[in-house]
mmCIF file of C-alpha atoms in Angstrom:
data_model
loop_
_atom_site.group_PDB
_atom_site.id
_atom_site.type_symbol
_atom_site.label_atom_id
_atom_site.label_comp_id
_atom_site.label_asym_id
_atom_site.label_seq_id
_atom_site.Cartn_x
_atom_site.Cartn_y
_atom_site.Cartn_z
ATOM 1 C CA UNK A 1 0.051 0.026 0.357
ATOM 2 C CA UNK A 2 2.839 2.381 0.622
ATOM 3 C CA UNK A 3 3.718 2.345 -3.374
ATOM 4 C CA UNK A 4 0.280 2.967 -4.256
ATOM 5 C CA UNK A 5 0.051 5.656 -1.461
ATOM 6 C CA UNK A 6 3.179 7.352 -3.076
ATOM 7 C CA UNK A 7 1.409 7.081 -6.370
ATOM 8 C CA UNK A 8 -1.482 8.768 -5.307
ATOM 9 C CA UNK A 9 0.321 11.765 -3.346
ATOM 10 C CA UNK A 10 2.585 12.306 -6.721
ATOM 11 C CA UNK A 11 -0.729 12.703 -8.727
ATOM 12 C CA UNK A 12 -2.054 14.777 -6.312
ATOM 13 C CA UNK A 13 0.908 17.151 -6.738
ATOM 14 C CA UNK A 14 0.202 17.158 -10.215
ATOM 15 C CA UNK A 15 -3.200 18.316 -10.143
ATOM 16 C CA UNK A 16 -2.245 20.944 -7.249
ATOM 17 C CA UNK A 17 0.665 22.306 -9.549
ATOM 18 C CA UNK A 18 -1.583 22.022 -12.726
ATOM 19 C CA UNK A 19 -4.419 24.153 -10.924
ATOM 20 C CA UNK A 20 -1.570 26.599 -9.607
ATOM 21 C CA UNK A 21 -0.517 26.690 -13.392
ATOM 22 C CA UNK A 22 -3.771 27.713 -14.703
ATOM 23 C CA UNK A 23 -4.537 30.213 -12.613
ATOM 24 C CA UNK A 24 -1.386 32.180 -12.504
ATOM 25 C CA UNK A 25 -2.039 32.203 -16.243
ATOM 26 C CA UNK A 26 -5.306 33.746 -15.639
ATOM 27 C CA UNK A 27 -4.005 36.178 -13.222
ATOM 28 C CA UNK A 28 -1.335 37.399 -15.241
ATOM 29 C CA UNK A 29 -3.749 38.435 -18.242
ATOM 30 C CA UNK A 30 -6.570 39.611 -16.009
ATOM 31 C CA UNK A 31 -5.867 43.672 -15.871
ATOM 32 C CA UNK A 32 -6.990 44.494 -12.054
ATOM 33 C CA UNK A 33 -6.416 40.896 -10.720
ATOM 34 C CA UNK A 34 -9.823 41.569 -8.588
ATOM 35 C CA UNK A 35 -10.611 38.024 -7.491
ATOM 36 C CA UNK A 36 -14.532 38.402 -8.477
ATOM 37 C CA UNK A 37 -12.909 39.026 -12.345
ATOM 38 C CA UNK A 38 -11.558 36.151 -12.036
ATOM 39 C CA UNK A 39 -14.045 34.048 -10.646
ATOM 40 C CA UNK A 40 -15.973 34.672 -13.899
ATOM 41 C CA UNK A 41 -12.868 32.942 -15.864
ATOM 42 C CA UNK A 42 -13.444 29.223 -16.743
ATOM 43 C CA UNK A 43 -9.930 28.158 -16.765
ATOM 44 C CA UNK A 44 -9.399 30.149 -13.152
ATOM 45 C CA UNK A 45 -12.363 27.834 -11.962
ATOM 46 C CA UNK A 46 -10.754 24.536 -14.022
ATOM 47 C CA UNK A 47 -7.861 25.475 -12.019
ATOM 48 C CA UNK A 48 -9.370 25.892 -8.682
ATOM 49 C CA UNK A 49 -10.952 22.299 -9.186
ATOM 50 C CA UNK A 50 -7.849 20.882 -10.055
ATOM 51 C CA UNK A 51 -6.508 22.044 -6.764
ATOM 52 C CA UNK A 52 -8.723 20.733 -4.796
ATOM 53 C CA UNK A 53 -8.462 17.301 -6.632
ATOM 54 C CA UNK A 54 -4.793 17.503 -5.524
ATOM 55 C CA UNK A 55 -5.995 17.963 -1.984
ATOM 56 C CA UNK A 56 -8.534 15.103 -1.976
ATOM 57 C CA UNK A 57 -5.952 13.212 -3.589
ATOM 58 C CA UNK A 58 -3.589 13.892 -0.774
ATOM 59 C CA UNK A 59 -5.656 13.213 1.538
ATOM 60 C CA UNK A 60 -6.500 9.622 0.100
ATOM 61 C CA UNK A 61 -2.679 8.985 0.412
ATOM 62 C CA UNK A 62 -2.611 9.633 3.877
ATOM 63 C CA UNK A 63 -5.042 7.238 4.569
ATOM 64 C CA UNK A 64 -3.060 4.702 2.599
ATOM 65 C CA UNK A 65 0.351 5.122 3.818
ATOM 66 C CA UNK A 66 2.840 6.407 5.983
ATOM 67 C CA UNK A 67 3.255 10.293 6.288
ATOM 68 C CA UNK A 68 6.994 10.176 6.182
ATOM 69 C CA UNK A 69 6.071 8.867 2.376
ATOM 70 C CA UNK A 70 3.082 10.860 1.693
ATOM 71 C CA UNK A 71 4.142 14.245 2.486
ATOM 72 C CA UNK A 72 7.482 14.155 0.274
ATOM 73 C CA UNK A 73 5.687 13.707 -2.478
ATOM 74 C CA UNK A 74 3.586 16.641 -1.821
ATOM 75 C CA UNK A 75 6.028 18.981 -2.236
ATOM 76 C CA UNK A 76 6.771 17.369 -5.859
ATOM 77 C CA UNK A 77 4.244 20.028 -6.939
ATOM 78 C CA UNK A 78 6.686 22.656 -7.564
ATOM 79 C CA UNK A 79 8.954 20.780 -9.808
ATOM 80 C CA UNK A 80 5.449 19.899 -11.514
ATOM 81 C CA UNK A 81 4.439 23.445 -11.793
ATOM 82 C CA UNK A 82 7.397 25.276 -13.674
ATOM 83 C CA UNK A 83 7.297 23.153 -16.700
ATOM 84 C CA UNK A 84 3.390 23.379 -16.646
ATOM 85 C CA UNK A 85 3.568 26.817 -16.533
ATOM 86 C CA UNK A 86 6.194 27.612 -19.036
ATOM 87 C CA UNK A 87 4.354 25.387 -21.612
ATOM 88 C CA UNK A 88 1.212 27.291 -20.947
ATOM 89 C CA UNK A 89 3.578 30.707 -21.734
ATOM 90 C CA UNK A 90 4.895 29.423 -25.143
ATOM 91 C CA UNK A 91 8.539 28.444 -23.254
ATOM 92 C CA UNK A 92 10.505 25.713 -22.065
ATOM 93 C CA UNK A 93 11.827 25.734 -18.627
ATOM 94 C CA UNK A 94 15.408 26.335 -18.180
ATOM 95 C CA UNK A 95 17.536 24.041 -16.245
ATOM 96 C CA UNK A 96 19.013 26.440 -13.599
ATOM 97 C CA UNK A 97 15.103 26.798 -13.233
ATOM 98 C CA UNK A 98 14.608 23.301 -12.310
ATOM 99 C CA UNK A 99 17.522 22.989 -10.506
ATOM 100 C CA UNK A 100 16.619 25.889 -8.304
ATOM 101 C CA UNK A 101 13.087 24.105 -8.030
ATOM 102 C CA UNK A 102 14.762 20.833 -6.852
ATOM 103 C CA UNK A 103 16.513 22.650 -4.398
ATOM 104 C CA UNK A 104 13.540 24.474 -2.748
ATOM 105 C CA UNK A 105 11.579 20.552 -2.858
ATOM 106 C CA UNK A 106 14.368 19.003 -0.930
ATOM 107 C CA UNK A 107 14.224 21.742 1.644
ATOM 108 C CA UNK A 108 10.794 21.210 1.743
ATOM 109 C CA UNK A 109 10.905 17.391 2.111
ATOM 110 C CA UNK A 110 13.488 17.961 4.995
ATOM 111 C CA UNK A 111 11.349 20.131 6.950
ATOM 112 C CA UNK A 112 7.940 17.911 6.747
ATOM 113 C CA UNK A 113 10.227 14.736 7.665
ATOM 114 C CA UNK A 114 11.913 16.174 10.663
ATOM 115 C CA UNK A 115 8.929 17.447 12.511
ATOM 116 C CA UNK A 116 7.781 14.884 14.670
ATOM 117 C CA UNK A 117 4.175 13.438 14.879
ATOM 118 C CA UNK A 118 1.635 14.086 17.411
ATOM 119 C CA UNK A 119 -1.505 12.245 18.467
ATOM 120 C CA UNK A 120 -2.801 14.841 20.771
ATOM 121 C CA UNK A 121 -6.027 16.480 20.491
ATOM 122 C CA UNK A 122 -5.612 19.840 19.476
ATOM 123 C CA UNK A 123 -7.459 22.732 21.299
ATOM 124 C CA UNK A 124 -7.795 26.544 20.928
ATOM 125 C CA UNK A 125 -9.268 29.052 22.907
ATOM 126 C CA UNK A 126 -10.637 32.685 22.065
ATOM 127 C CA UNK A 127 -7.557 34.471 23.539
ATOM 128 C CA UNK A 128 -5.096 31.890 21.710
ATOM 129 C CA UNK A 129 -7.101 32.209 18.275
ATOM 130 C CA UNK A 130 -7.136 35.608 18.679
ATOM 131 C CA UNK A 131 -3.436 35.580 18.997
ATOM 132 C CA UNK A 132 -3.033 33.540 15.618
ATOM 133 C CA UNK A 133 -5.241 35.688 13.484
ATOM 134 C CA UNK A 134 -3.856 38.780 15.227
ATOM 135 C CA UNK A 135 0.439 38.015 14.297
ATOM 136 C CA UNK A 136 -0.891 36.034 11.008
ATOM 137 C CA UNK A 137 -2.493 39.098 9.995
ATOM 138 C CA UNK A 138 0.098 41.368 10.893
ATOM 139 C CA UNK A 139 2.367 39.665 9.188
ATOM 140 C CA UNK A 140 0.276 39.097 6.247
ATOM 141 C CA UNK A 141 0.014 42.910 5.951
ATOM 142 C CA UNK A 142 3.809 43.977 6.365
ATOM 143 C CA UNK A 143 4.691 41.553 3.802
ATOM 144 C CA UNK A 144 2.024 43.269 1.156
ATOM 145 C CA UNK A 145 3.313 46.751 2.309
ATOM 146 C CA UNK A 146 6.565 45.942 1.449
ATOM 147 C CA UNK A 147 5.209 44.293 -1.640
ATOM 148 C CA UNK A 148 4.294 47.923 -3.187
ATOM 149 C CA UNK A 149 7.574 49.248 -3.635
ATOM 150 C CA UNK A 150 9.549 46.069 -4.325
ATOM 151 C CA UNK A 151 10.974 45.025 -7.735
ATOM 152 C CA UNK A 152 8.474 42.539 -9.541
ATOM 153 C CA UNK A 153 10.086 39.261 -8.611
ATOM 154 C CA UNK A 154 10.667 40.450 -4.644
ATOM 155 C CA UNK A 155 6.893 41.127 -5.109
ATOM 156 C CA UNK A 156 6.022 38.212 -6.150
ATOM 157 C CA UNK A 157 7.825 36.162 -3.148
ATOM 158 C CA UNK A 158 6.649 38.951 -0.855
ATOM 159 C CA UNK A 159 2.532 38.519 -1.782
ATOM 160 C CA UNK A 160 2.988 34.397 -1.623
ATOM 161 C CA UNK A 161 4.575 34.684 2.084
ATOM 162 C CA UNK A 162 1.759 36.623 2.695
ATOM 163 C CA UNK A 163 -0.483 34.380 1.351
ATOM 164 C CA UNK A 164 1.049 31.386 2.679
ATOM 165 C CA UNK A 165 1.233 32.764 6.453
ATOM 166 C CA UNK A 166 -2.772 32.727 6.298
ATOM 167 C CA UNK A 167 -2.840 29.669 4.662
ATOM 168 C CA UNK A 168 -0.614 28.618 7.333
ATOM 169 C CA UNK A 169 -3.313 29.868 10.117
ATOM 170 C CA UNK A 170 -6.054 28.347 7.841
ATOM 171 C CA UNK A 171 -4.201 25.098 8.142
ATOM 172 C CA UNK A 172 -3.911 25.356 12.063
ATOM 173 C CA UNK A 173 -7.363 26.022 12.554
ATOM 174 C CA UNK A 174 -8.816 23.969 10.146
ATOM 175 C CA UNK A 175 -6.519 21.250 12.355
ATOM 176 C CA UNK A 176 -8.190 21.910 15.726
ATOM 177 C CA UNK A 177 -11.661 21.707 13.627
ATOM 178 C CA UNK A 178 -10.314 18.328 12.598
ATOM 179 C CA UNK A 179 -8.663 16.423 14.877
ATOM 180 C CA UNK A 180 -9.923 17.963 17.998
ATOM 181 C CA UNK A 181 -13.621 19.466 18.668
ATOM 182 C CA UNK A 182 -16.050 20.540 16.332
ATOM 183 C CA UNK A 183 -16.997 24.354 16.913
ATOM 184 C CA UNK A 184 -19.167 26.334 14.782
ATOM 185 C CA UNK A 185 -17.345 29.290 15.329
ATOM 186 C CA UNK A 186 -14.251 27.876 13.746
ATOM 187 C CA UNK A 187 -16.478 26.952 10.914
ATOM 188 C CA UNK A 188 -17.341 30.418 10.393
ATOM 189 C CA UNK A 189 -13.929 31.884 10.997
ATOM 190 C CA UNK A 190 -11.698 29.437 9.302
ATOM 191 C CA UNK A 191 -13.084 31.184 5.400
ATOM 192 C CA UNK A 192 -11.787 34.539 6.759
ATOM 193 C CA UNK A 193 -7.786 33.907 6.839
ATOM 194 C CA UNK A 194 -8.025 31.298 3.308
ATOM 195 C CA UNK A 195 -10.480 33.993 1.363
ATOM 196 C CA UNK A 196 -7.795 36.898 2.249
ATOM 197 C CA UNK A 197 -4.825 34.430 1.162
ATOM 198 C CA UNK A 198 -6.574 33.640 -2.081
ATOM 199 C CA UNK A 199 -6.736 37.148 -2.816
ATOM 200 C CA UNK A 200 -2.948 37.940 -1.918
ATOM 201 C CA UNK A 201 -1.879 34.774 -3.718
ATOM 202 C CA UNK A 202 -3.617 36.323 -7.429
ATOM 203 C CA UNK A 203 -1.691 39.180 -7.179
ATOM 204 C CA UNK A 204 1.687 37.488 -6.123
ATOM 205 C CA UNK A 205 0.618 35.209 -9.637
ATOM 206 C CA UNK A 206 0.070 38.743 -11.323
ATOM 207 C CA UNK A 207 3.448 40.070 -10.793
ATOM 208 C CA UNK A 208 4.591 37.024 -13.630
ATOM 209 C CA UNK A 209 7.046 35.224 -11.853
ATOM 210 C CA UNK A 210 5.178 31.745 -10.834
ATOM 211 C CA UNK A 211 8.049 29.879 -9.862
ATOM 212 C CA UNK A 212 8.858 32.585 -7.089
ATOM 213 C CA UNK A 213 5.228 32.730 -5.995
ATOM 214 C CA UNK A 214 4.764 29.075 -5.990
ATOM 215 C CA UNK A 215 8.407 28.240 -4.034
ATOM 216 C CA UNK A 216 7.660 31.172 -1.948
ATOM 217 C CA UNK A 217 4.119 29.489 -0.662
ATOM 218 C CA UNK A 218 4.998 26.350 -0.221
ATOM 219 C CA UNK A 219 7.808 27.610 1.846
ATOM 220 C CA UNK A 220 5.521 30.182 4.373
ATOM 221 C CA UNK A 221 2.262 27.750 4.614
ATOM 222 C CA UNK A 222 4.103 24.865 6.420
ATOM 223 C CA UNK A 223 6.911 26.796 8.625
ATOM 224 C CA UNK A 224 3.572 29.282 9.421
ATOM 225 C CA UNK A 225 1.641 25.739 10.192
ATOM 226 C CA UNK A 226 4.454 24.061 12.327
ATOM 227 C CA UNK A 227 5.234 27.189 14.496
ATOM 228 C CA UNK A 228 1.391 27.696 15.559
ATOM 229 C CA UNK A 229 1.349 23.968 15.978
ATOM 230 C CA UNK A 230 4.088 24.056 18.304
ATOM 231 C CA UNK A 231 3.200 27.608 20.107
ATOM 232 C CA UNK A 232 -0.457 27.492 20.547
ATOM 233 C CA UNK A 233 -1.330 23.492 19.923
ATOM 234 C CA UNK A 234 1.470 22.025 22.009
ATOM 235 C CA UNK A 235 2.864 19.721 18.913
ATOM 236 C CA UNK A 236 6.396 18.819 19.076
ATOM 237 C CA UNK A 237 9.028 20.679 17.321
ATOM 238 C CA UNK A 238 12.617 18.667 16.135
ATOM 239 C CA UNK A 239 14.969 18.199 19.459
ATOM 240 C CA UNK A 240 18.251 18.131 20.002
ATOM 241 C CA UNK A 241 21.023 19.565 18.448
ATOM 242 C CA UNK A 242 20.939 17.422 15.544
ATOM 243 C CA UNK A 243 17.189 17.808 14.807
ATOM 244 C CA UNK A 244 17.814 21.478 15.223
ATOM 245 C CA UNK A 245 20.387 21.666 12.792
ATOM 246 C CA UNK A 246 18.662 19.349 10.169
ATOM 247 C CA UNK A 247 15.300 21.862 10.435
ATOM 248 C CA UNK A 248 17.717 25.222 10.145
ATOM 249 C CA UNK A 249 19.534 23.801 6.986
ATOM 250 C CA UNK A 250 16.257 22.256 5.479
ATOM 251 C CA UNK A 251 14.514 26.026 5.578
ATOM 252 C CA UNK A 252 17.519 27.337 4.673
ATOM 253 C CA UNK A 253 17.935 24.982 1.415
ATOM 254 C CA UNK A 254 14.321 25.972 0.604
ATOM 255 C CA UNK A 255 14.738 29.784 0.709
ATOM 256 C CA UNK A 256 18.194 29.733 -1.093
ATOM 257 C CA UNK A 257 16.107 27.888 -3.776
ATOM 258 C CA UNK A 258 13.445 30.322 -4.251
ATOM 259 C CA UNK A 259 15.936 33.174 -4.262
ATOM 260 C CA UNK A 260 17.440 31.485 -7.122
ATOM 261 C CA UNK A 261 14.091 31.181 -8.817
ATOM 262 C CA UNK A 262 14.112 34.626 -8.907
ATOM 263 C CA UNK A 263 16.983 34.750 -10.500
ATOM 264 C CA UNK A 264 16.409 32.330 -12.916
ATOM 265 C CA UNK A 265 12.472 32.438 -14.347
ATOM 266 C CA UNK A 266 11.800 35.066 -16.501
ATOM 267 C CA UNK A 267 8.965 37.448 -16.560
ATOM 268 C CA UNK A 268 5.384 35.806 -17.644
ATOM 269 C CA UNK A 269 3.193 38.221 -19.602
#
């Protein structure tokens, strides 16, 4: 079943990559990048359906095989996304782009493998939820403000990082809802950061540096979720000098790869 789980996870990564590439093409070609305008475009909606399919396949994969096999397969979406996006833009991806994407994926794989699993039912009270939303909201706002005066490649990375921070907050709330207790206020609250994250991500895509946007999203999202899992949900972090060193090295590798993508990926029009 482990081989089947890995295959399903890879298929899910492919669908996720395809959906992101489809949405980026539409975001680049939409003048004002408004979400209400994008949702009227069939190809953008098809991208959303593909992303949802990828997420569903990832969940199926987790039910079939161990986390240590499934999660690294999921981060391969960046390696799929770059060639797909390049093909949609009528070009071939450069070898330097693929190498940079592989560097990011290797760093992300290291991060997801080094975090110990937890079996405790997560909980959040009102003050902890307010802290989560306040911190992530301020972080996203600062990243958005920085993007206003940044060059296109950096703008894409900052906006996508802001989106990733908010998606990380969404993932934390969702984990409490799914693995903890069902609360109506959580169900009503979860769409708020998710919707703002979606809007930021479309603006990141519209900046024209898809590789940077997608990589920044994939780095910021899990790092935020892991941080809040440790700080608010009592989930474990890598322990000991060895575990911390590997985590720092993996995060550094992912960041180096993202910077390399910013230097090698051409602007999309």
